[in-house]
Each structure stands twice: as structure tokens, then as C-alpha cells.
Amino acid sequence: MADSSFDIVSKVERQEVDNALNQAAKEISQRYDFKGADASIAWSGEKIEMRANGEDRVKAILDIFQSKLIKRGISLKSLDAGEPQLSGKEYKIFASIEEGISQENAKKVAKIIRDEGPKGVKAQVQGDELRVSSKSRDDLQAVQALLKGKDLDFALQFVNYR
């Protein structure tokens, strides 16, 4: 019998991030506490730029954006937001969306699977994803449950379950 397998990836639906950003921009333009604050959120190349005339207001923009991401099912672990920076008369926060599993994180996950997972489960790094295979589908589900229970500092999704 052939091995069953699944891939562990860290991907973010770009359209969902875009929708969350547009919702946040709309809320910022309509909220009373942002009137006259010259507050905005927009894409700046591959990064997301948040700007306002006060440090507390730019942090509030980040909070609004994070809540919109959560409502759209995007893990905040994939959002890498910097600290507020003073630029002229306004504060800015630059945030980026992290995708793909780095080599060191993939090795960490593989080590967890080897050490704590069921015997006979193999994990191999393939670029920015990790393929997990085993003869038993129950073992694969046990590995998924194990990884969901771990508090890793990056977002994981399980795809291509066969």
C-alpha cells in the first residue's frame, strides 16, 4: 500500500489581506476619532504602510487592521509589524505578510515530528514547505493534532492530504 501524505505550508491568501486592508481603510475614514488625524492604511509595494499624526493613533490603525485580519481567518503570526517611527510630523508603521516556511522553522517542525510524533512518520523539507508521509492515515492526523497544539511563532496550514 502506498504512503499517505500531506504538506505543511505557511501561505496567506493575498486577496483576503487586500479585503481586510480595504475594510480597515473604510473604517478609519468613517470613525470620528480619526477625523483630522490624517490617518491612512495602504499598500506600499510589498509592505503595508499605516500613517497618522500621533503614535497612539497609528497603533489604533494597526489594531483595526489586525481585527479585520482575524475576522477574515488570517493568522496574526503571518503579520510582521514594525514599531511606530516618527517621519516628519507623522508616525508610520510598516508591516509585511510573511509567507513560506524558512529552512530553520521547517527543521524545527521536522524535529518536533521526529521526537514527539508517532513512529514511522517521515518529514522532509521541500523548498518552503514540509512533506509529511506515513503508511497510516491515523498517524498523519496525530501529527496534525500535535502541531496544532504547539505554540509556534509562525502560521501553519495543512494541504494536499492524500
mmCIF file of C-alpha atoms in Angstrom:
data_model
loop_
_atom_site.group_PDB
_atom_site.id
_atom_site.type_symbol
_atom_site.label_atom_id
_atom_site.label_comp_id
_atom_site.label_asym_id
_atom_site.label_seq_id
_atom_site.Cartn_x
_atom_site.Cartn_y
_atom_site.Cartn_z
ATOM 1 C CA MET A 1 0.000 0.000 0.000
ATOM 2 C CA ALA A 2 1.293 3.488 -0.899
ATOM 3 C CA ASP A 3 2.185 6.022 1.760
ATOM 4 C CA SER A 4 -0.340 8.702 2.643
ATOM 5 C CA SER A 5 0.993 12.231 2.935
ATOM 6 C CA PHE A 6 0.213 15.897 3.410
ATOM 7 C CA ASP A 7 2.163 19.130 3.051
ATOM 8 C CA ILE A 8 2.708 21.718 5.761
ATOM 9 C CA VAL A 9 2.796 25.217 4.290
ATOM 10 C CA SER A 10 2.625 28.789 5.504
ATOM 11 C CA LYS A 11 0.628 30.673 2.894
ATOM 12 C CA VAL A 12 -1.666 33.669 3.086
ATOM 13 C CA GLU A 13 -4.495 34.418 0.680
ATOM 14 C CA ARG A 14 -3.399 37.761 -0.792
ATOM 15 C CA GLN A 15 -6.984 38.694 -1.721
ATOM 16 C CA GLU A 16 -8.147 38.217 1.876
ATOM 17 C CA VAL A 17 -5.342 40.504 3.117
ATOM 18 C CA ASP A 18 -6.396 43.041 0.490
ATOM 19 C CA ASN A 19 -10.035 42.805 1.632
ATOM 20 C CA ALA A 20 -9.014 43.264 5.285
ATOM 21 C CA LEU A 21 -6.894 46.281 4.325
ATOM 22 C CA ASN A 22 -9.787 47.849 2.388
ATOM 23 C CA GLN A 23 -12.185 47.250 5.291
ATOM 24 C CA ALA A 24 -9.719 48.835 7.722
ATOM 25 C CA ALA A 25 -9.233 51.845 5.407
ATOM 26 C CA LYS A 26 -13.000 52.301 5.178
ATOM 27 C CA GLU A 27 -13.436 52.116 8.964
ATOM 28 C CA ILE A 28 -10.591 54.602 9.508
ATOM 29 C CA SER A 29 -12.155 57.073 7.058
ATOM 30 C CA GLN A 30 -15.530 56.835 8.838
ATOM 31 C CA ARG A 31 -14.536 56.811 12.511
ATOM 32 C CA TYR A 32 -14.981 60.012 14.473
ATOM 33 C CA ASP A 33 -11.755 59.638 16.486
ATOM 34 C CA PHE A 34 -9.725 59.694 13.235
ATOM 35 C CA LYS A 35 -11.289 62.927 11.909
ATOM 36 C CA GLY A 36 -8.498 65.398 11.192
ATOM 37 C CA ALA A 37 -5.834 62.862 12.155
ATOM 38 C CA ASP A 38 -4.673 62.415 8.546
ATOM 39 C CA ALA A 39 -4.804 58.663 9.160
ATOM 40 C CA SER A 40 -4.444 56.083 6.385
ATOM 41 C CA ILE A 41 -3.527 52.491 5.610
ATOM 42 C CA ALA A 42 -2.406 51.327 2.158
ATOM 43 C CA TRP A 43 -0.098 49.012 0.257
ATOM 44 C CA SER A 44 3.373 50.436 -0.278
ATOM 45 C CA GLY A 45 4.955 47.954 -2.671
ATOM 46 C CA GLU A 46 5.018 44.605 -0.848
ATOM 47 C CA LYS A 47 4.585 46.231 2.570
ATOM 48 C CA ILE A 48 1.555 47.729 4.240
ATOM 49 C CA GLU A 49 2.020 51.320 5.372
ATOM 50 C CA MET A 50 -0.019 52.797 8.219
ATOM 51 C CA ARG A 51 0.294 56.504 8.958
ATOM 52 C CA ALA A 52 -1.267 59.013 11.344
ATOM 53 C CA ASN A 53 -0.339 62.224 13.164
ATOM 54 C CA GLY A 54 0.086 60.517 16.551
ATOM 55 C CA GLU A 55 1.751 57.376 17.865
ATOM 56 C CA ASP A 56 -1.398 56.204 19.658
ATOM 57 C CA ARG A 57 -3.490 56.746 16.519
ATOM 58 C CA VAL A 58 -1.130 54.733 14.288
ATOM 59 C CA LYS A 59 -1.213 51.924 16.860
ATOM 60 C CA ALA A 60 -5.027 52.096 16.739
ATOM 61 C CA ILE A 61 -4.848 51.687 12.943
ATOM 62 C CA LEU A 62 -2.706 48.562 13.415
ATOM 63 C CA ASP A 63 -5.249 47.250 15.937
ATOM 64 C CA ILE A 64 -8.125 47.812 13.489
ATOM 65 C CA PHE A 65 -6.182 46.062 10.704
ATOM 66 C CA GLN A 66 -5.385 43.096 12.972
ATOM 67 C CA SER A 67 -9.048 42.715 13.927
ATOM 68 C CA LYS A 68 -10.022 42.720 10.233
ATOM 69 C CA LEU A 69 -7.399 40.018 9.520
ATOM 70 C CA ILE A 70 -8.765 37.848 12.330
ATOM 71 C CA LYS A 71 -12.328 38.195 11.009
ATOM 72 C CA ARG A 72 -11.085 37.006 7.607
ATOM 73 C CA GLY A 73 -9.391 33.922 9.096
ATOM 74 C CA ILE A 74 -5.789 35.071 8.667
ATOM 75 C CA SER A 75 -3.398 34.243 11.488
ATOM 76 C CA LEU A 76 -1.661 37.238 13.073
ATOM 77 C CA LYS A 77 1.506 35.119 13.151
ATOM 78 C CA SER A 78 1.871 35.856 9.428
ATOM 79 C CA LEU A 79 1.762 39.637 10.043
ATOM 80 C CA ASP A 80 5.152 41.175 10.810
ATOM 81 C CA ALA A 81 4.537 44.741 12.002
ATOM 82 C CA GLY A 82 7.353 47.073 12.971
ATOM 83 C CA GLU A 83 7.434 49.728 15.668
ATOM 84 C CA PRO A 84 5.948 53.202 15.098
ATOM 85 C CA GLN A 85 8.522 55.540 13.554
ATOM 86 C CA LEU A 86 8.409 59.314 13.503
ATOM 87 C CA SER A 87 8.699 60.599 9.940
ATOM 88 C CA GLY A 88 8.462 64.358 9.712
ATOM 89 C CA LYS A 89 5.236 65.292 11.512
ATOM 90 C CA GLU A 90 3.591 61.872 11.309
ATOM 91 C CA TYR A 91 4.090 58.396 12.674
ATOM 92 C CA LYS A 92 4.333 55.367 10.400
ATOM 93 C CA ILE A 93 4.216 51.616 10.902
ATOM 94 C CA PHE A 94 5.350 49.283 8.145
ATOM 95 C CA ALA A 95 4.025 45.733 8.188
ATOM 96 C CA SER A 96 4.692 42.793 5.905
ATOM 97 C CA ILE A 97 2.953 39.480 5.333
ATOM 98 C CA GLU A 98 5.257 36.517 5.964
ATOM 99 C CA GLU A 99 4.792 33.529 3.662
ATOM 100 C CA GLY A 100 6.641 30.247 3.325
ATOM 101 C CA ILE A 101 8.385 28.237 5.990
ATOM 102 C CA SER A 102 12.035 29.184 6.441
ATOM 103 C CA GLN A 103 14.630 26.376 6.483
ATOM 104 C CA GLU A 104 15.226 26.717 10.226
ATOM 105 C CA ASN A 105 11.481 26.683 11.023
ATOM 106 C CA ALA A 106 10.999 23.648 8.746
ATOM 107 C CA LYS A 107 13.797 21.867 10.621
ATOM 108 C CA LYS A 108 12.146 22.784 13.940
ATOM 109 C CA VAL A 109 8.821 21.284 12.808
ATOM 110 C CA ALA A 110 10.547 18.159 11.444
ATOM 111 C CA LYS A 111 12.341 17.716 14.779
ATOM 112 C CA ILE A 112 9.029 18.009 16.681
ATOM 113 C CA ILE A 113 7.507 15.358 14.395
ATOM 114 C CA ARG A 114 10.533 13.051 14.839
ATOM 115 C CA ASP A 115 10.729 13.487 18.618
ATOM 116 C CA GLU A 116 7.073 13.613 19.646
ATOM 117 C CA GLY A 117 5.147 12.205 16.690
ATOM 118 C CA PRO A 118 4.195 8.581 16.011
ATOM 119 C CA LYS A 119 6.928 6.206 14.859
ATOM 120 C CA GLY A 120 7.130 5.587 11.120
ATOM 121 C CA VAL A 121 6.214 9.163 10.156
ATOM 122 C CA LYS A 122 8.697 10.823 7.816
ATOM 123 C CA ALA A 123 9.079 14.577 7.349
ATOM 124 C CA GLN A 124 11.153 16.088 4.557
ATOM 125 C CA VAL A 125 11.794 19.718 3.654
ATOM 126 C CA GLN A 126 10.858 20.665 0.081
ATOM 127 C CA GLY A 127 11.666 24.307 -0.584
ATOM 128 C CA ASP A 128 9.394 26.449 1.579
ATOM 129 C CA GLU A 129 7.116 23.590 2.599
ATOM 130 C CA LEU A 130 7.358 20.325 4.506
ATOM 131 C CA ARG A 131 6.039 16.969 3.252
ATOM 132 C CA VAL A 132 4.923 14.531 5.953
ATOM 133 C CA SER A 133 4.281 10.919 4.960
ATOM 134 C CA SER A 134 3.330 7.688 6.688
ATOM 135 C CA LYS A 135 1.679 4.351 5.930
ATOM 136 C CA SER A 136 -1.075 5.113 8.459
ATOM 137 C CA ARG A 137 -3.529 7.997 7.951
ATOM 138 C CA ASP A 138 -4.209 7.930 11.699
ATOM 139 C CA ASP A 139 -0.546 8.755 12.322
ATOM 140 C CA LEU A 140 -0.810 11.728 9.938
ATOM 141 C CA GLN A 141 -3.867 13.016 11.788
ATOM 142 C CA ALA A 142 -1.983 12.586 15.061
ATOM 143 C CA VAL A 143 0.867 14.707 13.638
ATOM 144 C CA GLN A 144 -1.613 17.427 12.612
ATOM 145 C CA ALA A 145 -3.132 17.422 16.104
ATOM 146 C CA LEU A 146 0.365 17.567 17.642
ATOM 147 C CA LEU A 147 1.374 20.590 15.536
ATOM 148 C CA LYS A 148 -1.927 22.408 16.146
ATOM 149 C CA GLY A 149 -1.288 22.015 19.876
ATOM 150 C CA LYS A 150 2.188 23.543 19.637
ATOM 151 C CA ASP A 151 2.583 27.305 20.029
ATOM 152 C CA LEU A 152 4.842 28.006 17.064
ATOM 153 C CA ASP A 153 5.807 31.569 16.117
ATOM 154 C CA PHE A 154 4.618 31.155 12.512
ATOM 155 C CA ALA A 155 1.323 30.149 10.886
ATOM 156 C CA LEU A 156 0.843 26.623 9.522
ATOM 157 C CA GLN A 157 -1.704 25.172 7.114
ATOM 158 C CA PHE A 158 -2.087 21.534 6.080
ATOM 159 C CA VAL A 159 -2.708 20.922 2.353
ATOM 160 C CA ASN A 160 -2.620 18.087 -0.226
ATOM 161 C CA TYR A 161 -3.841 15.420 2.193
ATOM 162 C CA ARG A 162 -3.757 12.154 0.232
#
